[in-house]
Amino acid sequence: MAVKIRLQRHGKKGKPFYWIVAADARAKRDGRYLQKLGTYNPNINPASIDLDLEECVKWIQFGAQPTDTARAILSYKGVLLKNHLLNGVKKGALTEEEAEEKFEAWISEKQSSVDGKKAKLDKESADNKNKALELEKEASEKRKLKAEQALIEEEAPAEETPASSVGASSAAGASSSAGASSAAGVSISICEPEENEYVRDIEKLIKQKIEEVQNHPYPQTEKPMNAQQK
């Protein structure tokens, strides 16, 4: 029976979480497995890998073939190096103590590099947060200055309105008085010809009457007699 060391997907949509399992090569990816060897969480940086080193080496010694992704994970955790050192011990190239010492030196070096990467990531994260805070402070200061300027601009026209209203009222008063005087002047100029014509007509009539009286005086007649006298 061919055995493969591969990843079995778990978790939820958009946030996968994998089990590292030894399973029959004919089984489905997420189907039955022979043994769970560890977990792999790619949702964090750096990725979290929890692996049973001894069991992985045992399955490799049995002839299990890891997939490409599983091989990269096993190499990252030192499983393939451990298998290589054990093969060297079997061949007599080195003792178990030497193999264990080399493996521990590799593990310590790997851990220091991982710690350095974590420290670098933490520093970058802190720098990004500080930059974001500075940008937010600058934006808030700009908003504050803009609001103060807008408030000053609103107060300035409110102070200027009384003078303008006084000027408008005086202008309105002047215009109204001018209009009244002009209207009165127009009425006078319109009414004066009518009055003069009326006066001239009356003077004409008087003159005519005087002339008639002068030209045609009444005849001197006797007083009418009474009825008795008749």
Coordinates of C-alpha atoms in Angstrom, one line a residue:
M1 CA 0.0 0.0 0.0
A2 CA 1.5 3.3 -1.1
V3 CA 1.4 5.9 1.7
K4 CA 1.6 9.7 1.1
I5 CA 2.2 12.5 3.6
R6 CA 0.0 15.3 2.5
L7 CA -2.2 18.2 3.7
Q8 CA -5.9 17.7 4.6
R9 CA -7.9 20.9 4.4
H10 CA -10.0 22.2 7.4
G11 CA -11.0 25.6 8.6
K12 CA -13.6 27.9 6.9
K13 CA -13.9 29.6 3.6
G14 CA -11.1 32.1 3.0
K15 CA -9.2 31.0 6.1
P16 CA -7.9 27.5 5.5
F17 CA -6.3 25.3 8.2
Y18 CA -4.5 22.1 7.3
W19 CA -3.8 18.9 9.0
I20 CA -0.6 17.1 8.0
V21 CA -1.5 13.4 7.7
A22 CA -0.2 10.1 6.5
A23 CA -2.8 8.6 4.3
D24 CA -3.3 6.0 1.6
A25 CA -2.5 7.4 -1.8
R26 CA -5.8 6.1 -3.1
A27 CA -7.9 7.9 -0.5
K28 CA -9.5 11.3 -1.1
R29 CA -7.7 14.4 -0.1
D30 CA -10.0 15.1 2.8
G31 CA -11.0 11.5 3.3
R32 CA -9.7 8.8 5.7
Y33 CA -6.1 8.9 6.9
L34 CA -3.8 6.6 8.8
Q35 CA -2.2 9.1 11.2
K36 CA -2.3 12.8 12.0
L37 CA 1.3 14.1 12.1
G38 CA 0.7 17.8 12.7
T39 CA -1.0 21.1 11.7
Y40 CA -0.2 23.9 9.4
N41 CA -1.8 27.4 9.7
P42 CA -0.9 29.8 6.9
N43 CA -3.2 32.6 8.1
I44 CA -0.5 34.2 10.2
N45 CA 2.9 35.6 9.4
P46 CA 5.1 33.6 9.8
A47 CA 3.0 30.5 9.3
S48 CA 2.5 28.3 12.3
I49 CA 3.6 24.7 12.0
D50 CA 3.1 22.1 14.7
L51 CA 4.7 18.8 13.8
D52 CA 5.5 15.5 15.5
L53 CA 9.1 15.1 14.3
E54 CA 9.7 11.5 15.4
E55 CA 6.5 10.2 13.8
C56 CA 7.3 12.0 10.6
V57 CA 10.8 10.5 10.5
K58 CA 9.3 7.1 11.1
W59 CA 6.9 7.3 8.2
I60 CA 9.7 8.6 5.9
Q61 CA 11.8 5.6 7.0
F62 CA 8.8 3.4 6.1
G63 CA 8.9 4.8 2.6
A64 CA 6.0 7.3 2.7
Q65 CA 6.2 9.9 -0.1
P66 CA 5.4 13.5 0.8
T67 CA 3.7 15.8 -1.6
D68 CA 5.5 18.9 -2.8
T69 CA 3.9 21.2 -0.2
A70 CA 4.3 18.6 2.6
R71 CA 8.0 18.1 1.5
A72 CA 8.6 21.9 1.9
I73 CA 7.1 21.8 5.4
L74 CA 9.0 18.7 6.5
S75 CA 12.3 20.3 5.2
Y76 CA 11.5 23.6 7.0
K77 CA 11.1 21.7 10.3
G78 CA 14.1 19.5 9.8
V79 CA 12.5 16.1 9.2
L80 CA 14.4 15.4 6.0
L81 CA 17.7 16.4 7.7
K82 CA 16.9 14.1 10.6
N83 CA 16.2 11.3 8.2
H84 CA 19.4 12.0 6.3
L85 CA 21.5 11.9 9.6
L86 CA 19.8 8.6 10.7
N87 CA 20.7 7.1 7.4
G88 CA 24.3 8.2 8.0
V89 CA 24.3 6.6 11.4
K90 CA 23.0 3.3 9.8
K91 CA 25.8 3.4 7.3
G92 CA 28.4 4.1 10.1
A93 CA 29.4 7.5 8.7
L94 CA 28.8 9.1 12.1
T95 CA 27.6 8.2 15.6
E96 CA 24.2 8.9 17.1
E97 CA 25.7 11.6 19.4
E98 CA 27.3 13.4 16.4
A99 CA 24.0 13.2 14.5
E100 CA 22.1 14.5 17.4
E101 CA 24.6 17.3 18.0
K102 CA 24.4 18.4 14.3
F103 CA 20.7 18.3 14.4
E104 CA 20.5 20.4 17.6
A105 CA 22.9 23.0 16.1
W106 CA 20.7 23.2 13.0
I107 CA 17.6 23.6 15.1
S108 CA 19.1 26.4 17.1
E109 CA 20.3 28.3 14.0
K110 CA 16.9 27.8 12.4
Q111 CA 15.1 29.1 15.5
S112 CA 17.3 32.2 15.7
S113 CA 16.5 33.0 12.0
V114 CA 12.8 32.6 12.7
D115 CA 13.1 34.8 15.8
G116 CA 14.9 37.5 13.8
K117 CA 12.2 37.4 11.1
K118 CA 9.5 37.7 13.8
A119 CA 11.3 40.7 15.3
K120 CA 11.6 42.3 11.9
L121 CA 7.9 41.8 11.2
D122 CA 7.0 43.2 14.6
K123 CA 9.2 46.3 14.0
E124 CA 7.6 46.9 10.6
S125 CA 4.2 46.5 12.1
A126 CA 5.0 49.1 14.8
D127 CA 6.5 51.5 12.3
N128 CA 3.4 51.2 10.1
K129 CA 1.2 51.9 13.1
N130 CA 3.2 55.0 14.0
K131 CA 3.1 56.3 10.5
A132 CA -0.7 55.7 10.4
L133 CA -1.0 57.7 13.7
E134 CA 1.1 60.6 12.4
L135 CA -1.0 60.7 9.2
E136 CA -4.2 60.7 11.2
K137 CA -2.9 63.5 13.4
E138 CA -2.0 65.6 10.4
A139 CA -5.4 65.0 8.9
S140 CA -7.1 65.9 12.1
E141 CA -5.1 69.1 12.4
K142 CA -6.0 70.1 8.8
R143 CA -9.7 69.4 9.5
K144 CA -9.5 71.5 12.7
L145 CA -7.9 74.5 10.9
K146 CA -10.4 74.2 8.1
A147 CA -13.3 74.2 10.5
E148 CA -11.9 77.3 12.4
Q149 CA -11.4 79.2 9.1
A150 CA -15.0 78.4 8.0
L151 CA -16.2 79.7 11.4
I152 CA -14.3 82.9 11.0
E153 CA -15.7 83.4 7.5
E154 CA -19.2 82.9 8.8
E155 CA -18.8 85.4 11.6
A156 CA -17.3 88.1 9.4
P157 CA -20.5 88.7 7.2
A158 CA -22.7 88.6 10.3
E159 CA -20.7 91.6 11.7
E160 CA -20.9 93.6 8.4
T161 CA -24.7 93.2 8.0
P162 CA -25.8 96.1 10.4
A163 CA -23.8 98.7 8.5
S164 CA -25.0 97.4 5.2
S165 CA -28.6 97.4 6.4
V166 CA -28.2 101.0 7.7
G167 CA -26.8 102.0 4.3
A168 CA -29.6 100.3 2.6
S169 CA -32.2 101.9 4.7
S170 CA -30.7 105.4 4.2
A171 CA -30.5 104.7 0.5
A172 CA -34.1 103.5 0.5
G173 CA -35.1 106.6 2.4
A174 CA -33.3 108.9 0.1
S175 CA -34.7 107.2 -2.9
S176 CA -38.2 107.3 -1.5
S177 CA -37.9 111.0 -0.7
A178 CA -36.5 111.7 -4.1
G179 CA -39.2 109.7 -5.7
A180 CA -41.9 111.6 -3.7
S181 CA -40.4 114.9 -4.5
S182 CA -40.1 114.0 -8.1
A183 CA -43.7 112.7 -8.1
A184 CA -44.8 115.9 -6.5
G185 CA -42.9 117.9 -9.1
V186 CA -44.5 116.0 -11.8
S187 CA -48.0 116.5 -10.4
I188 CA -47.3 120.2 -10.0
S189 CA -46.0 120.5 -13.5
I190 CA -49.1 118.6 -14.7
C191 CA -51.6 120.6 -12.6
E192 CA -50.2 124.1 -13.3
P193 CA -51.3 124.2 -17.0
E194 CA -54.9 123.2 -16.1
E195 CA -55.2 125.8 -13.4
N196 CA -53.8 128.6 -15.7
E197 CA -56.1 127.6 -18.4
Y198 CA -59.1 127.6 -16.0
V199 CA -58.1 131.1 -14.8
R200 CA -57.7 132.4 -18.3
D201 CA -61.1 131.1 -19.2
I202 CA -62.7 132.8 -16.3
E203 CA -60.9 136.1 -17.1
K204 CA -62.1 135.7 -20.7
L205 CA -65.7 135.3 -19.6
I206 CA -65.4 138.3 -17.3
K207 CA -64.0 140.5 -20.1
Q208 CA -66.7 139.4 -22.4
K209 CA -69.4 140.3 -19.9
I210 CA -67.8 143.7 -19.3
E211 CA -67.6 144.3 -23.0
E212 CA -71.2 143.3 -23.5
V213 CA -72.3 145.6 -20.8
Q214 CA -70.3 148.5 -22.1
N215 CA -71.5 148.0 -25.7
H216 CA -75.1 147.3 -25.0
P217 CA -76.4 149.3 -22.0
Y218 CA -79.9 148.7 -20.8
P219 CA -82.5 151.3 -22.1
Q220 CA -83.9 153.8 -19.6
T221 CA -87.6 152.9 -19.4
E222 CA -90.3 154.1 -17.2
K223 CA -91.2 152.2 -14.2
P224 CA -94.0 149.8 -14.8
M225 CA -97.4 151.1 -13.7
N226 CA -99.5 149.3 -11.3
A227 CA -102.7 147.7 -12.3
Q228 CA -104.8 150.4 -10.6
Q229 CA -103.1 153.1 -12.5
K230 CA -104.0 151.3 -15.7

